[in-house]
mmCIF file of C-alpha atoms and ligand atoms in Angstrom:
data_model
loop_
_atom_site.group_PDB
_atom_site.id
_atom_site.type_symbol
_atom_site.label_atom_id
_atom_site.label_comp_id
_atom_site.label_asym_id
_atom_site.label_seq_id
_atom_site.Cartn_x
_atom_site.Cartn_y
_atom_site.Cartn_z
ATOM 1 C CA UNK X 1 -10.267 3.741 -50.045
ATOM 2 C CA UNK X 2 -7.422 1.497 -48.880
ATOM 3 C CA UNK X 3 -8.530 -1.035 -46.295
ATOM 4 C CA UNK X 4 -6.278 -0.895 -43.217
ATOM 5 C CA UNK X 5 -4.084 -3.934 -42.723
ATOM 6 C CA UNK X 6 -2.368 -4.888 -39.475
ATOM 7 C CA UNK X 7 -0.109 -7.936 -39.418
ATOM 8 C CA UNK X 8 1.815 -9.616 -36.614
ATOM 9 C CA UNK X 9 5.238 -11.097 -37.271
ATOM 10 C CA UNK X 10 5.959 -13.666 -34.574
ATOM 11 C CA UNK X 11 9.537 -14.136 -35.819
ATOM 12 C CA UNK X 12 11.380 -17.078 -34.183
ATOM 13 C CA UNK X 13 9.000 -17.344 -31.235
ATOM 14 C CA UNK X 14 6.449 -19.927 -30.115
ATOM 15 C CA UNK X 15 6.408 -23.697 -30.292
ATOM 16 C CA UNK X 16 3.479 -25.245 -32.140
ATOM 17 C CA UNK X 17 1.550 -25.577 -28.899
ATOM 18 C CA UNK X 18 2.284 -22.008 -27.827
ATOM 19 C CA UNK X 19 1.413 -20.691 -31.257
ATOM 20 C CA UNK X 20 -1.984 -22.387 -31.209
ATOM 21 C CA UNK X 21 -2.666 -20.995 -27.740
ATOM 22 C CA UNK X 22 -1.749 -17.475 -28.891
ATOM 23 C CA UNK X 23 -3.906 -17.786 -32.014
ATOM 24 C CA UNK X 24 -6.884 -18.927 -29.920
ATOM 25 C CA UNK X 25 -6.415 -16.090 -27.451
ATOM 26 C CA UNK X 26 -6.166 -13.586 -30.251
ATOM 27 C CA UNK X 27 -9.231 -14.956 -31.943
ATOM 28 C CA UNK X 28 -11.196 -14.617 -28.719
ATOM 29 C CA UNK X 29 -9.853 -11.114 -28.120
ATOM 30 C CA UNK X 30 -10.748 -9.917 -31.622
ATOM 31 C CA UNK X 31 -13.984 -11.765 -32.220
ATOM 32 C CA UNK X 32 -16.443 -9.340 -33.701
ATOM 33 C CA UNK X 33 -13.819 -6.672 -34.387
ATOM 34 C CA UNK X 34 -11.855 -7.694 -37.425
ATOM 35 C CA UNK X 35 -14.712 -7.905 -39.871
ATOM 36 C CA UNK X 36 -15.292 -4.185 -39.578
ATOM 37 C CA UNK X 37 -13.072 -2.745 -42.231
ATOM 38 C CA UNK X 38 -9.613 -3.925 -41.288
ATOM 39 C CA UNK X 39 -7.522 -6.838 -42.481
ATOM 40 C CA UNK X 40 -5.620 -8.637 -39.736
ATOM 41 C CA UNK X 41 -3.069 -11.410 -40.144
ATOM 42 C CA UNK X 42 -0.534 -13.289 -38.060
ATOM 43 C CA UNK X 43 2.724 -14.760 -39.338
ATOM 44 C CA UNK X 44 3.883 -17.662 -37.139
ATOM 45 C CA UNK X 45 7.057 -19.699 -37.769
ATOM 46 C CA UNK X 46 6.791 -22.411 -40.464
ATOM 47 C CA UNK X 47 6.279 -25.422 -38.149
ATOM 48 C CA UNK X 48 3.194 -23.789 -36.596
ATOM 49 C CA UNK X 49 1.485 -22.651 -39.811
ATOM 50 C CA UNK X 50 -0.784 -25.664 -40.272
ATOM 51 C CA UNK X 51 -1.877 -25.789 -36.631
ATOM 52 C CA UNK X 52 -2.494 -22.046 -36.446
ATOM 53 C CA UNK X 53 -4.447 -22.240 -39.685
ATOM 54 C CA UNK X 54 -6.715 -24.773 -38.033
ATOM 55 C CA UNK X 55 -7.027 -22.681 -34.867
ATOM 56 C CA UNK X 56 -8.066 -19.655 -36.940
ATOM 57 C CA UNK X 57 -10.402 -21.479 -39.348
ATOM 58 C CA UNK X 58 -13.657 -19.593 -39.804
ATOM 59 C CA UNK X 59 -12.263 -16.406 -38.234
ATOM 60 C CA UNK X 60 -11.448 -13.204 -40.088
ATOM 61 C CA UNK X 61 -7.769 -13.410 -39.086
ATOM 62 C CA UNK X 62 -5.504 -14.170 -42.024
ATOM 63 C CA UNK X 63 -2.343 -16.246 -41.993
ATOM 64 C CA UNK X 64 1.083 -15.442 -43.385
ATOM 65 C CA UNK X 65 4.526 -17.018 -43.620
ATOM 66 C CA UNK X 66 7.657 -15.080 -42.687
ATOM 67 C CA UNK X 67 9.802 -16.026 -45.656
ATOM 68 C CA UNK X 68 9.902 -18.216 -48.730
ATOM 69 C CA UNK X 69 12.291 -19.436 -51.394
ATOM 70 C CA UNK X 70 11.538 -18.477 -55.009
ATOM 71 C CA UNK X 71 11.901 -21.968 -56.519
ATOM 72 C CA UNK X 72 9.029 -24.445 -56.444
ATOM 73 C CA UNK X 73 11.285 -27.342 -55.468
ATOM 74 C CA UNK X 74 14.886 -28.451 -55.551
ATOM 75 C CA UNK X 75 18.047 -29.236 -53.664
ATOM 76 C CA UNK X 76 17.787 -26.296 -51.265
ATOM 77 C CA UNK X 77 18.162 -27.723 -47.769
ATOM 78 C CA UNK X 78 16.062 -25.988 -45.166
ATOM 79 C CA UNK X 79 14.081 -23.859 -47.587
ATOM 80 C CA UNK X 80 10.312 -23.639 -48.032
ATOM 81 C CA UNK X 81 8.840 -23.128 -51.477
ATOM 82 C CA UNK X 82 5.826 -21.161 -52.715
ATOM 83 C CA UNK X 83 4.158 -24.434 -53.705
ATOM 84 C CA UNK X 84 4.351 -25.571 -50.087
ATOM 85 C CA UNK X 85 2.737 -22.359 -48.859
ATOM 86 C CA UNK X 86 0.069 -22.185 -51.547
ATOM 87 C CA UNK X 87 -3.238 -23.091 -49.939
ATOM 88 C CA UNK X 88 -1.668 -23.038 -46.480
ATOM 89 C CA UNK X 89 -1.457 -19.290 -45.984
ATOM 90 C CA UNK X 90 -2.679 -16.064 -47.569
ATOM 91 C CA UNK X 91 0.336 -13.823 -47.106
ATOM 92 C CA UNK X 92 4.095 -14.073 -47.110
ATOM 93 C CA UNK X 93 6.577 -11.578 -45.681
ATOM 94 C CA UNK X 94 9.369 -10.913 -48.144
ATOM 95 C CA UNK X 95 12.660 -9.136 -47.624
ATOM 96 C CA UNK X 96 12.384 -8.510 -43.893
ATOM 97 C CA UNK X 97 15.506 -6.649 -42.755
ATOM 98 C CA UNK X 98 16.445 -9.591 -40.524
ATOM 99 C CA UNK X 99 16.474 -11.841 -43.608
ATOM 100 C CA UNK X 100 18.472 -9.262 -45.527
ATOM 101 C CA UNK X 101 20.993 -8.679 -42.744
ATOM 102 C CA UNK X 102 21.303 -12.082 -41.066
ATOM 103 C CA UNK X 103 20.912 -14.257 -44.164
ATOM 104 C CA UNK X 104 22.348 -12.054 -46.872
ATOM 105 C CA UNK X 105 19.172 -11.588 -48.889
ATOM 106 C CA UNK X 106 19.875 -9.215 -51.738
ATOM 107 C CA UNK X 107 17.493 -6.986 -53.671
ATOM 108 C CA UNK X 108 17.738 -9.489 -56.507
ATOM 109 C CA UNK X 109 16.603 -12.365 -54.287
ATOM 110 C CA UNK X 110 13.801 -10.237 -52.892
ATOM 111 C CA UNK X 111 12.674 -9.499 -56.445
ATOM 112 C CA UNK X 112 12.627 -13.226 -57.303
ATOM 113 C CA UNK X 113 10.635 -13.974 -54.167
ATOM 114 C CA UNK X 114 8.129 -11.240 -54.956
ATOM 115 C CA UNK X 115 7.583 -12.703 -58.430
ATOM 116 C CA UNK X 116 7.264 -16.225 -57.023
ATOM 117 C CA UNK X 117 4.726 -15.191 -54.393
ATOM 118 C CA UNK X 118 2.584 -13.366 -56.929
ATOM 119 C CA UNK X 119 2.775 -16.258 -59.385
ATOM 120 C CA UNK X 120 1.478 -18.604 -56.682
ATOM 121 C CA UNK X 121 -1.375 -16.458 -55.427
ATOM 122 C CA UNK X 122 0.347 -15.489 -52.179
ATOM 123 C CA UNK X 123 -0.077 -11.864 -51.125
ATOM 124 C CA UNK X 124 3.369 -10.429 -50.421
ATOM 125 C CA UNK X 125 4.225 -8.108 -47.556
ATOM 126 C CA UNK X 126 7.404 -6.567 -48.921
ATOM 127 C CA UNK X 127 9.683 -5.011 -46.297
ATOM 128 C CA UNK X 128 11.942 -2.059 -46.998
ATOM 129 C CA UNK X 129 13.787 0.304 -44.691
ATOM 130 C CA UNK X 130 17.054 2.078 -44.012
ATOM 131 C CA UNK X 131 19.539 1.536 -41.204
ATOM 132 C CA UNK X 132 20.590 4.136 -38.652
ATOM 133 C CA UNK X 133 23.714 5.169 -40.514
ATOM 134 C CA UNK X 134 21.802 5.720 -43.746
ATOM 135 C CA UNK X 135 19.136 7.610 -41.855
ATOM 136 C CA UNK X 136 21.653 9.887 -40.200
ATOM 137 C CA UNK X 137 23.467 10.484 -43.467
ATOM 138 C CA UNK X 138 20.221 11.663 -45.072
ATOM 139 C CA UNK X 139 20.183 8.710 -47.463
ATOM 140 C CA UNK X 140 16.804 7.269 -46.475
ATOM 141 C CA UNK X 141 14.832 8.350 -49.524
ATOM 142 C CA UNK X 142 17.464 7.254 -52.013
ATOM 143 C CA UNK X 143 17.969 3.891 -50.315
ATOM 144 C CA UNK X 144 14.325 3.010 -49.703
ATOM 145 C CA UNK X 145 13.342 4.220 -53.178
ATOM 146 C CA UNK X 146 16.042 1.960 -54.601
ATOM 147 C CA UNK X 147 14.779 -1.024 -52.609
ATOM 148 C CA UNK X 148 11.258 -0.461 -53.931
ATOM 149 C CA UNK X 149 12.453 -0.164 -57.538
ATOM 150 C CA UNK X 150 14.585 -3.284 -57.283
ATOM 151 C CA UNK X 151 11.850 -5.353 -55.635
ATOM 152 C CA UNK X 152 9.206 -4.411 -58.204
ATOM 153 C CA UNK X 153 11.405 -4.931 -61.291
ATOM 154 C CA UNK X 154 9.320 -6.811 -63.859
ATOM 155 C CA UNK X 155 6.191 -6.824 -61.684
ATOM 156 C CA UNK X 156 3.113 -5.846 -63.718
ATOM 157 C CA UNK X 157 0.764 -3.059 -62.621
ATOM 158 C CA UNK X 158 -1.986 -5.630 -61.960
ATOM 159 C CA UNK X 159 0.361 -7.602 -59.706
ATOM 160 C CA UNK X 160 1.682 -4.498 -57.962
ATOM 161 C CA UNK X 161 -1.803 -3.727 -56.644
ATOM 162 C CA UNK X 162 -1.751 -6.982 -54.663
ATOM 163 C CA UNK X 163 1.485 -6.176 -52.821
ATOM 164 C CA UNK X 164 1.568 -4.631 -49.362
ATOM 165 C CA UNK X 165 4.760 -2.715 -48.621
ATOM 166 C CA UNK X 166 5.971 -2.439 -45.031
ATOM 167 C CA UNK X 167 8.252 0.521 -44.401
ATOM 168 C CA UNK X 168 10.370 -0.569 -41.458
ATOM 169 C CA UNK X 169 13.308 1.643 -40.522
ATOM 170 C CA UNK X 170 15.842 -0.848 -39.158
ATOM 171 C CA UNK X 171 16.782 1.442 -36.271
ATOM 172 C CA UNK X 172 13.186 1.285 -35.048
ATOM 173 C CA UNK X 173 12.823 -2.507 -35.087
ATOM 174 C CA UNK X 174 12.797 -4.039 -31.614
ATOM 175 C CA UNK X 175 14.365 -0.934 -30.121
ATOM 176 C CA UNK X 176 11.383 0.794 -28.488
ATOM 177 C CA UNK X 177 12.455 3.818 -30.547
ATOM 178 C CA UNK X 178 9.788 4.137 -33.224
ATOM 179 C CA UNK X 179 9.860 6.733 -35.964
ATOM 180 C CA UNK X 180 7.433 9.578 -35.424
ATOM 181 C CA UNK X 181 4.173 9.411 -37.323
ATOM 182 C CA UNK X 182 5.141 12.419 -39.445
ATOM 183 C CA UNK X 183 8.588 11.020 -40.265
ATOM 184 C CA UNK X 184 7.120 7.694 -41.325
ATOM 185 C CA UNK X 185 4.367 9.373 -43.323
ATOM 186 C CA UNK X 186 6.930 11.297 -45.377
ATOM 187 C CA UNK X 187 8.807 8.141 -46.374
ATOM 188 C CA UNK X 188 5.666 6.065 -46.868
ATOM 189 C CA UNK X 189 3.952 8.722 -48.970
ATOM 190 C CA UNK X 190 6.800 10.547 -50.643
ATOM 191 C CA UNK X 191 9.294 7.750 -51.129
ATOM 192 C CA UNK X 192 7.422 4.431 -51.236
ATOM 193 C CA UNK X 193 4.177 5.590 -52.803
ATOM 194 C CA UNK X 194 6.066 8.174 -54.830
ATOM 195 C CA UNK X 195 8.323 5.493 -56.309
ATOM 196 C CA UNK X 196 5.315 3.290 -57.072
ATOM 197 C CA UNK X 197 3.642 6.234 -58.776
ATOM 198 C CA UNK X 198 6.752 6.784 -60.907
ATOM 199 C CA UNK X 199 6.789 3.083 -61.845
ATOM 200 C CA UNK X 200 3.087 2.421 -62.339
ATOM 201 C CA UNK X 201 1.222 5.719 -62.299
ATOM 202 C CA UNK X 202 -0.904 7.213 -59.603
ATOM 203 C CA UNK X 203 -3.881 4.871 -60.011
ATOM 204 C CA UNK X 204 -1.820 1.875 -58.969
ATOM 205 C CA UNK X 205 0.189 3.750 -56.323
ATOM 206 C CA UNK X 206 -3.014 4.869 -54.632
ATOM 207 C CA UNK X 207 -4.306 1.329 -54.097
ATOM 208 C CA UNK X 208 -1.104 -0.247 -52.760
ATOM 209 C CA UNK X 209 -1.282 -0.582 -48.991
ATOM 210 C CA UNK X 210 1.761 0.608 -47.095
ATOM 211 C CA UNK X 211 2.362 -0.317 -43.476
ATOM 212 C CA UNK X 212 4.718 1.162 -40.946
ATOM 213 C CA UNK X 213 6.758 -1.236 -38.802
ATOM 214 C CA UNK X 214 9.221 -0.750 -35.946
ATOM 215 C CA UNK X 215 8.330 -0.698 -32.233
ATOM 216 C CA UNK X 216 4.582 -0.400 -32.826
ATOM 217 C CA UNK X 217 2.718 -0.718 -29.515
ATOM 218 C CA UNK X 218 -0.877 -0.236 -28.306
ATOM 219 C CA UNK X 219 0.121 3.235 -27.098
ATOM 220 C CA UNK X 220 1.602 4.540 -30.377
ATOM 221 C CA UNK X 221 -0.413 2.829 -33.129
ATOM 222 C CA UNK X 222 -2.848 5.763 -33.273
ATOM 223 C CA UNK X 223 -0.021 8.141 -34.177
ATOM 224 C CA UNK X 224 0.789 6.056 -37.252
ATOM 225 C CA UNK X 225 -2.723 5.193 -38.325
ATOM 226 C CA UNK X 226 -3.748 8.843 -38.123
ATOM 227 C CA UNK X 227 -1.301 9.605 -40.955
ATOM 228 C CA UNK X 228 -2.946 9.827 -44.369
ATOM 229 C CA UNK X 229 -0.354 7.701 -46.188
ATOM 230 C CA UNK X 230 -0.006 4.919 -43.603
ATOM 231 C CA UNK X 231 -2.477 2.077 -44.067
ATOM 232 C CA UNK X 232 -1.509 -0.237 -41.253
ATOM 233 C CA UNK X 233 1.330 -1.787 -39.345
ATOM 234 C CA UNK X 234 3.668 -4.750 -39.257
ATOM 235 C CA UNK X 235 4.068 -5.575 -35.597
ATOM 236 C CA UNK X 236 6.829 -7.710 -34.121
ATOM 237 C CA UNK X 237 7.262 -7.895 -30.330
ATOM 238 C CA UNK X 238 3.817 -6.595 -29.420
ATOM 239 C CA UNK X 239 2.132 -9.230 -31.602
ATOM 240 C CA UNK X 240 3.333 -11.947 -29.218
ATOM 241 C CA UNK X 241 0.753 -10.965 -26.601
ATOM 242 C CA UNK X 242 -2.862 -11.404 -27.701
ATOM 243 C CA UNK X 243 -4.155 -8.548 -25.547
ATOM 244 C CA UNK X 244 -1.549 -6.103 -26.904
ATOM 245 C CA UNK X 245 -2.091 -7.091 -30.521
ATOM 246 C CA UNK X 246 -5.882 -6.902 -30.147
ATOM 247 C CA UNK X 247 -5.488 -3.461 -28.597
ATOM 248 C CA UNK X 248 -3.260 -2.368 -31.480
ATOM 249 C CA UNK X 249 -5.947 -3.465 -33.938
ATOM 250 C CA UNK X 250 -8.694 -1.709 -31.994
ATOM 251 C CA UNK X 251 -6.742 1.509 -31.418
ATOM 252 C CA UNK X 252 -5.575 1.495 -35.009
ATOM 253 C CA UNK X 253 -9.040 1.029 -36.413
ATOM 254 C CA UNK X 254 -10.386 3.833 -34.294
ATOM 255 C CA UNK X 255 -8.312 6.345 -36.293
ATOM 256 C CA UNK X 256 -9.126 5.218 -39.816
HETATM 257 P P1 PGA Q 1 9.048 -4.778 -33.636
HETATM 258 O O1 PGA Q 1 9.359 -5.547 -35.017
HETATM 259 O O2 PGA Q 1 7.563 -4.432 -33.646
HETATM 260 O O3 PGA Q 1 9.384 -5.764 -32.548
HETATM 261 O O4 PGA Q 1 9.885 -3.561 -33.615
HETATM 262 C C1 PGA Q 1 8.780 -5.125 -36.213
HETATM 263 C C2 PGA Q 1 9.209 -6.013 -37.351
HETATM 264 O O5 PGA Q 1 10.370 -6.440 -37.396
HETATM 265 O O6 PGA Q 1 8.392 -6.302 -38.231
#
């Protein structure tokens, strides 16, 4: 009942020209595939958004931004506002662990961004996930549950349905050490969906899509997609090669 959703986060990679080339390659590689029951999106860096949007026009591949400020405008040098993204892209990644760790984004900021995205018709991909130390100390459920509660504070049940949550254990990001499918399924189902059920009831929790992210590759996507609670993936490194990302989509779809 939840439509699978696979998104690529290009992070700080690709010039405008390279981004357009990658988008075209991906479009060619996926043509005919993505309309069959799976949502697919790519999230290029800000400067490439407009050009990639043009390159993907008329395709079923959606477009997302990687970050956003919560204010519509103001004296915030270097920031991009929801007004600027409105109409330009469909999705926006919020609270990625790299934003939290490298740029000091707090749960409170993530909550403001989530509200701003929803208020401007942008579909948020909200990232949560524990670090290695927390994982090894057995604190994953408490920490991730807390991140979900903080992010959704004040979000209505109707709005919550629109959010995609990406569970990304930090120790699995860019490390080639993914979680196992079972491990991820426990946190996605028990902790993330469980927390949403406690906040909004089961009806809402059952429609929210939850992705797994962290070293997803063509060879392991099936393990995650085969899990009942996991609805898709947020893919970093492997989304930078059109053939790999297309294979991830195809292999992922085959199990849902
Ligand atoms: P990775 O990144 O696939 O390169 O591990 C995932 C992410 O940060 O979203």
